[in-house]
Coordinates of C-alpha atoms in Angstrom, one line a residue:
M264 CA 1.0 -28.7 2.7
K265 CA -2.4 -28.9 4.3
R266 CA -1.5 -29.4 7.5
I267 CA 0.7 -26.6 7.9
L268 CA -1.3 -24.0 7.1
L269 CA -3.6 -25.8 8.9
Q270 CA -1.6 -25.0 12.0
L271 CA -0.9 -22.0 10.6
L272 CA -4.4 -20.9 10.6
M273 CA -6.0 -21.9 14.1
A274 CA -4.3 -19.0 15.5
V275 CA -6.8 -16.3 17.7
P276 CA -6.9 -13.0 16.8
A277 CA -7.0 -10.9 20.2
I278 CA -5.3 -9.5 22.7
G279 CA -7.1 -6.8 25.4
F280 CA -5.9 -4.3 28.2
A281 CA -7.9 -6.6 31.1
Q282 CA -9.0 -9.6 30.8
S283 CA -8.1 -11.0 27.3
F284 CA -9.4 -9.1 24.9
Q285 CA -11.5 -7.4 27.0
V286 CA -11.5 -3.7 27.5
N287 CA -12.0 -1.3 30.6
L288 CA -11.4 2.0 29.8
Q289 CA -15.1 3.5 30.0
G290 CA -15.2 6.5 32.0
H291 CA -12.1 8.2 33.0
K292 CA -13.1 9.1 36.6
Q293 CA -13.7 5.4 36.5
I294 CA -10.6 4.8 35.2
A295 CA -8.7 6.6 37.9
M296 CA -10.4 4.5 40.1
A297 CA -9.3 1.5 38.9
G298 CA -12.2 0.7 36.9
A299 CA -14.9 0.5 39.9
G300 CA -18.6 2.5 39.2
T301 CA -21.2 -0.2 39.2
G302 CA -21.9 1.2 42.5
V303 CA -21.8 4.9 42.3
A304 CA -23.7 7.7 40.0
L305 CA -20.4 9.8 39.4
D306 CA -21.6 10.7 35.9
E307 CA -23.0 9.8 32.6
A308 CA -20.7 6.6 32.4
A309 CA -23.3 5.2 34.2
V310 CA -25.1 4.5 31.0
F311 CA -21.8 1.7 30.6
F312 CA -21.4 0.9 34.3
N313 CA -24.8 0.7 35.5
P314 CA -28.2 2.0 33.8
G315 CA -29.8 2.2 36.8
A316 CA -28.1 4.5 38.5
V317 CA -28.7 6.9 35.5
S318 CA -31.7 8.3 37.3
F319 CA -29.9 9.3 40.4
L320 CA -27.0 11.7 38.3
K321 CA -28.5 15.5 39.1
Q322 CA -27.4 17.2 35.7
N323 CA -27.7 16.5 32.6
V324 CA -24.6 16.0 31.1
V325 CA -22.3 15.4 27.5
Q326 CA -19.2 13.9 27.6
A327 CA -16.1 12.4 25.8
G328 CA -13.0 11.1 26.5
V329 CA -10.2 9.2 24.8
S330 CA -7.1 6.8 26.2
A331 CA -4.1 6.3 24.7
L332 CA -2.8 2.7 25.9
S333 CA 0.7 1.9 25.2
L334 CA 1.0 -2.3 25.5
K335 CA 4.9 -3.6 25.5
T336 CA 5.3 -7.5 25.5
A337 CA 7.9 -8.9 25.9
F338 CA 8.6 -12.9 24.1
R339 CA 11.8 -14.9 25.2
A340 CA 11.9 -18.4 23.4
T341 CA 12.4 -21.7 25.2
G342 CA 16.0 -22.1 25.2
S343 CA 16.8 -18.9 23.7
S344 CA 18.7 -15.9 25.2
L345 CA 17.1 -13.0 23.0
T346 CA 14.2 -11.2 23.9
E347 CA 11.6 -10.1 21.2
Y348 CA 9.2 -7.2 21.7
N349 CA 6.1 -6.3 19.7
K350 CA 5.9 -3.1 17.6
S351 CA 5.4 0.1 19.7
H352 CA 1.4 1.3 18.6
I353 CA -0.9 3.1 20.2
A354 CA -4.7 2.6 20.2
T355 CA -6.9 4.5 21.1
P356 CA -10.2 3.5 22.6
L357 CA -13.0 6.6 22.6
Q358 CA -16.2 7.0 24.9
A359 CA -18.8 9.6 24.6
Y360 CA -22.4 9.9 26.7
A361 CA -25.1 12.0 27.1
V362 CA -27.9 11.8 29.8
F363 CA -30.8 13.5 28.9
G364 CA -34.5 14.5 30.9
S365 CA -35.4 16.7 33.8
P366 CA -33.2 16.0 37.0
E367 CA -36.4 16.3 39.1
N368 CA -38.3 13.5 36.6
R369 CA -38.4 9.9 37.3
L370 CA -37.4 8.9 34.2
R371 CA -34.0 9.9 32.3
F372 CA -32.7 9.2 29.3
G373 CA -29.1 8.1 28.0
I374 CA -26.8 7.2 25.5
G375 CA -23.4 6.3 25.5
V376 CA -20.7 5.2 22.7
Y377 CA -17.2 2.9 23.9
T378 CA -15.2 0.1 23.3
P379 CA -15.8 -2.9 25.9
F380 CA -13.1 -5.0 23.7
G381 CA -10.2 -4.9 21.1
G382 CA -6.7 -5.0 20.8
A383 CA -4.2 -4.0 19.0
M384 CA -0.5 -6.3 18.9
H385 CA 2.2 -6.0 16.1
W386 CA 5.1 -7.9 16.0
D387 CA 8.1 -7.6 13.7
E388 CA 7.9 -9.6 10.1
N389 CA 10.3 -12.1 10.8
W390 CA 9.8 -13.0 15.2
S391 CA 10.1 -16.5 15.9
G392 CA 6.4 -16.5 16.1
K393 CA 5.8 -15.4 13.3
Y394 CA 3.9 -18.1 12.0
T395 CA 1.1 -17.4 14.5
V396 CA 0.6 -13.8 14.0
T397 CA 2.9 -11.0 12.7
S398 CA -0.3 -8.1 13.6
L399 CA -3.6 -7.9 14.4
D400 CA -5.9 -4.9 15.4
L401 CA -9.6 -5.8 16.6
Q402 CA -12.2 -3.2 17.7
A403 CA -15.7 -3.4 19.0
I404 CA -17.3 -0.5 19.5
Y405 CA -20.8 -0.8 20.8
I406 CA -23.7 2.2 20.9
Q407 CA -26.0 1.8 23.5
P408 CA -29.5 4.1 24.0
T409 CA -30.3 3.5 28.1
L410 CA -33.5 4.1 30.0
S411 CA -33.6 4.7 33.6
L412 CA -36.3 4.9 36.5
K413 CA -36.7 6.0 39.8
I414 CA -39.4 3.5 41.2
T415 CA -38.5 4.8 44.5
D416 CA -36.4 7.5 46.4
Q417 CA -33.9 5.2 46.9
I418 CA -34.2 2.8 43.8
G419 CA -33.6 3.2 40.1
I420 CA -33.6 0.1 37.6
G421 CA -32.2 0.9 33.9
G422 CA -31.4 -1.0 30.7
G423 CA -30.6 -0.2 27.2
L424 CA -30.3 -2.2 23.7
V425 CA -26.9 -2.7 22.6
Y426 CA -25.7 -2.3 18.7
A427 CA -22.3 -2.8 18.4
L428 CA -20.2 -2.7 15.5
G429 CA -16.8 -4.9 15.0
K430 CA -13.8 -5.5 13.0
V431 CA -10.9 -7.1 12.9
D432 CA -7.5 -7.4 10.9
L433 CA -5.1 -10.0 11.3
Q434 CA -2.3 -10.7 9.5
Q435 CA 1.0 -13.9 9.5
A436 CA 3.5 -15.2 7.4
L437 CA 3.6 -18.2 5.5
P438 CA 6.1 -21.2 5.1
L439 CA 6.1 -20.2 1.2
T440 CA 7.5 -18.4 -0.7
Q441 CA 5.9 -15.8 -3.5
S442 CA 6.6 -16.1 -7.1
N443 CA 8.6 -12.7 -6.8
G444 CA 10.5 -14.3 -4.1
Q445 CA 9.4 -12.7 -1.1
A446 CA 7.7 -14.8 2.0
G447 CA 4.3 -15.7 1.8
S448 CA 1.8 -14.4 3.9
A449 CA -2.1 -14.5 5.0
Q450 CA -4.5 -11.4 5.8
L451 CA -8.3 -12.3 6.8
K452 CA -9.8 -8.8 7.6
G453 CA -13.8 -8.4 8.2
D454 CA -16.7 -6.5 9.7
T455 CA -19.6 -7.3 11.9
K456 CA -22.8 -5.9 13.3
D457 CA -25.0 -7.8 16.2
F458 CA -26.8 -6.8 18.5
G459 CA -26.9 -7.3 22.7
W460 CA -28.5 -5.2 25.6
N461 CA -27.2 -4.1 29.1
A462 CA -29.3 -3.9 32.5
G463 CA -28.4 -2.5 36.4
I464 CA -30.4 -1.6 39.2
Y465 CA -29.2 1.0 41.8
I466 CA -30.2 1.2 45.2
N467 CA -29.1 4.2 48.1
T468 CA -29.6 2.4 51.5
I469 CA -31.4 4.3 54.3
S470 CA -27.2 3.6 56.0
G471 CA -26.1 5.8 52.7
V472 CA -23.8 2.6 51.6
T473 CA -25.2 2.3 47.7
I474 CA -25.4 -1.1 45.8
G475 CA -25.6 -1.7 42.4
V476 CA -25.8 -4.9 40.3
T477 CA -25.6 -4.7 36.3
H478 CA -25.6 -7.4 33.9
R479 CA -24.3 -7.3 30.1
S480 CA -24.9 -9.6 28.0
Q481 CA -23.0 -11.6 25.8
V482 CA -22.4 -10.6 21.5
T483 CA -21.0 -13.3 19.2
A484 CA -19.5 -10.8 16.8
N485 CA -20.2 -12.9 13.4
V486 CA -17.9 -12.4 10.3
K487 CA -19.8 -12.8 7.6
D488 CA -17.7 -13.0 4.1
G489 CA -14.4 -11.5 4.9
D490 CA -11.6 -10.9 3.1
A491 CA -9.1 -14.0 3.5
I492 CA -5.8 -12.5 0.9
F493 CA -3.8 -15.5 0.7
K494 CA 0.0 -14.9 -1.0
G495 CA 1.8 -17.8 -2.2
P496 CA 3.5 -19.1 -5.4
S497 CA 1.3 -18.9 -8.1
S498 CA 0.8 -22.5 -8.7
L499 CA -0.8 -22.4 -5.5
Q500 CA -2.6 -19.0 -6.0
P501 CA -5.7 -20.6 -8.0
S502 CA -6.2 -23.1 -4.7
L503 CA -6.1 -20.7 -1.6
P504 CA -9.1 -19.2 -0.1
T505 CA -10.4 -15.7 -1.0
R506 CA -13.6 -15.6 1.5
F507 CA -13.7 -16.8 5.4
T508 CA -17.2 -16.2 8.0
A509 CA -16.1 -17.2 11.7
S510 CA -17.6 -15.7 15.1
L511 CA -15.9 -14.7 18.0
P512 CA -18.4 -14.4 21.8
L513 CA -17.9 -11.3 23.0
P514 CA -18.9 -12.6 26.8
A515 CA -21.1 -11.1 29.2
T516 CA -20.3 -9.5 32.4
T517 CA -22.3 -9.6 36.0
S518 CA -20.8 -7.4 38.3
I519 CA -21.9 -6.3 41.9
G520 CA -20.7 -2.8 43.3
F521 CA -21.3 -0.5 46.5
G522 CA -20.4 2.9 47.2
F523 CA -18.9 4.2 51.0
Y524 CA -19.2 7.8 51.5
P525 CA -17.2 8.2 55.4
S526 CA -17.3 12.4 54.6
E527 CA -19.2 14.4 51.9
K528 CA -15.8 14.4 50.2
V529 CA -15.0 11.2 50.4
T530 CA -16.4 8.3 47.9
I531 CA -15.1 4.9 48.1
A532 CA -16.3 2.1 45.4
L533 CA -15.6 -1.5 45.4
D534 CA -16.7 -3.8 42.8
A535 CA -16.7 -7.7 41.7
N536 CA -16.8 -8.3 37.7
W537 CA -18.1 -12.0 37.0
V538 CA -17.0 -12.0 32.8
H539 CA -18.8 -15.4 31.4
W540 CA -15.5 -16.6 28.9
N541 CA -17.2 -20.1 29.2
K542 CA -18.8 -19.5 26.3
Y543 CA -15.2 -18.8 24.7
Q544 CA -14.6 -22.8 23.8
E545 CA -13.4 -23.0 20.1
L546 CA -12.8 -20.3 17.2
A547 CA -13.6 -21.6 13.6
F548 CA -12.7 -20.5 10.2
D549 CA -15.3 -21.2 7.2
Y550 CA -13.1 -20.6 3.7
D551 CA -14.8 -20.9 0.9
N552 CA -11.9 -22.5 -1.0
N553 CA -10.9 -25.7 0.8
A554 CA -8.4 -26.9 -1.9
T555 CA -5.2 -26.4 -0.1
I556 CA -6.5 -25.0 3.2
P557 CA -9.6 -27.1 5.2
D558 CA -11.9 -25.6 7.4
T559 CA -10.1 -25.1 10.6
H560 CA -11.7 -25.6 14.6
S561 CA -9.3 -24.2 17.1
A562 CA -9.8 -24.7 21.2
R563 CA -9.6 -22.5 23.6
N564 CA -11.4 -23.9 26.6
Y565 CA -12.0 -20.4 28.4
H566 CA -12.8 -20.3 32.0
D567 CA -14.8 -17.7 33.3
A568 CA -12.9 -15.5 35.9
G569 CA -13.4 -12.6 37.7
A570 CA -11.9 -9.1 39.0
F571 CA -11.9 -6.7 41.9
R572 CA -11.6 -3.3 41.9
L573 CA -11.7 -0.7 44.8
G574 CA -11.2 3.1 44.4
F575 CA -11.3 6.2 46.0
Q576 CA -12.3 9.7 44.9
H577 CA -11.4 12.9 47.3
Q578 CA -13.8 16.3 46.1
T579 CA -10.6 18.3 47.6
T580 CA -11.9 21.7 46.8
S581 CA -15.4 23.0 44.7
K582 CA -13.0 22.7 41.7
F583 CA -10.5 20.0 42.1
A584 CA -11.2 16.0 42.8
L585 CA -8.5 13.7 42.8
R586 CA -8.8 9.7 42.6
A587 CA -6.7 6.5 42.7
G588 CA -7.5 2.8 42.4
V589 CA -6.1 -0.3 42.8
G590 CA -7.2 -3.8 41.2
Y591 CA -6.6 -7.2 40.8
A592 CA -7.9 -9.4 37.0
L593 CA -7.9 -13.1 36.8
T594 CA -6.8 -14.6 33.5
P595 CA -9.3 -16.7 31.8
V596 CA -7.3 -19.0 29.5
D597 CA -5.7 -22.1 30.7
D598 CA -2.0 -23.2 30.4
G599 CA -1.3 -24.5 27.3
Y600 CA -3.9 -22.1 25.1
V601 CA -1.9 -18.9 25.8
T602 CA -0.9 -17.4 22.1
A603 CA 1.0 -14.1 21.0
E604 CA -1.8 -12.7 20.4
V605 CA -3.9 -13.5 24.2
P606 CA -0.5 -14.0 26.6
D607 CA -2.5 -13.1 29.4
A608 CA -1.9 -14.4 32.6
N609 CA -3.4 -12.4 36.2
R610 CA -2.5 -9.2 36.4
L611 CA -2.4 -5.9 38.6
L612 CA -4.2 -2.5 38.0
L613 CA -2.7 0.5 39.7
S614 CA -4.9 3.7 38.9
A615 CA -4.8 7.8 39.1
G616 CA -6.5 10.4 38.0
L617 CA -7.9 14.3 38.8
G618 CA -10.7 16.3 37.6
Y619 CA -11.1 19.7 37.0
Q620 CA -14.3 21.9 36.8
A621 CA -13.0 25.1 34.9
S622 CA -16.4 26.8 35.0
Q623 CA -20.2 25.9 36.2
K624 CA -20.6 24.2 32.4
F625 CA -17.0 23.1 31.6
G626 CA -15.4 20.3 33.1
V627 CA -12.0 18.3 31.9
D628 CA -10.7 14.8 33.8
L629 CA -7.6 13.1 33.3
S630 CA -6.8 9.6 34.1
F631 CA -3.8 7.2 33.8
L632 CA -4.2 3.4 34.3
Y633 CA -1.1 1.0 34.6
E634 CA -1.3 -2.9 34.1
D635 CA 1.0 -5.0 35.3
V636 CA 0.1 -8.4 33.2
L637 CA 2.5 -11.4 35.7
T638 CA 5.1 -12.8 33.5
R639 CA 3.2 -16.2 32.3
K640 CA 5.5 -19.6 30.6
S641 CA 3.9 -21.4 28.2
T642 CA 3.8 -23.9 25.3
N643 CA 0.9 -23.0 23.0
I644 CA -0.4 -26.6 22.2
E645 CA -1.6 -26.4 18.5
S646 CA 1.0 -24.4 17.2
G647 CA 3.8 -25.3 19.4
L648 CA 5.2 -21.7 20.6
S649 CA 7.0 -22.3 23.9
G650 CA 8.3 -19.4 26.3
E651 CA 7.8 -16.8 28.3
Y652 CA 6.1 -13.8 28.4
K653 CA 5.8 -10.6 30.1
T654 CA 3.0 -7.8 29.0
K655 CA 2.6 -4.4 30.7
A656 CA 0.2 -1.3 29.3
Y657 CA 0.4 2.4 30.2
I658 CA -2.6 4.2 29.3
P659 CA -3.3 8.0 30.2
G660 CA -6.3 9.3 29.0
I661 CA -8.6 12.6 29.1
S662 CA -12.4 13.5 28.8
L663 CA -14.2 16.8 28.3
S664 CA -18.1 17.5 29.7
Y665 CA -20.9 20.1 29.2
K666 CA -23.5 20.9 31.3
F667 CA -26.4 21.7 29.3

């Protein structure tokens, strides 16, 4: 029994909406441009995309937005003709930014609240991979106060401290029967509070091309004294854990971006992101009661992976702007480590959106992002779950802004 439960609890809690459990939904102008924004000073979301560009923003604005993420994953087990789908579920990552200080001054202030990591996956309680996961909700919200200094008319630098709030809720079935006849289950729930930082430099070259370089640090999410809720036969219940400790690295990201301006109305943004996934080599769970279930150490062996993004904006009139983008992200997950929580693969990004300045102070931006995660066949080394995954994501979003 110990060995069976050990294998079950090696599942990793996460699936995201970019690479693995990373989420790239931090600003709706940028989402509509495939997530490119490091090398351009588009709006207040520069607090996230490049703190060095905040000092180049021409106005003080507060904005807030939300995305509605619908994820559809299909799984067909090896040798089976049955295709299973995850349950319909809408995740709603939020973003909010504000920039303060006189635009005439070299020093500006900003604050951002955004969701750079997360995941939501819900399968039927009786699907073929129920002993690896039945549902997952994972969320990390970053709060980032920011300083940005224009050290010359062409160069700005900036940075901010990140306070990260996280939570996780993972559920899976157990091959046990409760005393009331219902199937056994396990649920791990916990919260985290951790710190990190974000810094960047923005350069407006004499040729008119703008360049940005940023680095967002790793945040290690530490779940301490989380709830371990195991439901099994009454004879085993006293020997099952009730608390657990675990940690999950939310990896650092280094980016370089360029802005090109063929005319006064056209902006072209090009970004390359490098995500330091190599820090995610193992996920360990430490339980308070090892009488039946020992502590687990599950290898992940992620490798670094990049993403490339190209976005366009056309200021059609003084009130309307049209945007579009295309990108490609490489998976950090090697064969043998693909799981039902992270059925990750290389993915194509297509986006579009528009902006409307309703008045001198109020504006609205709409975005739509489509992600096509390429089909991937894999047999997980630990769980033995073998089959073919296919995922598509549909992500509309909206933000409102107010100039002051």
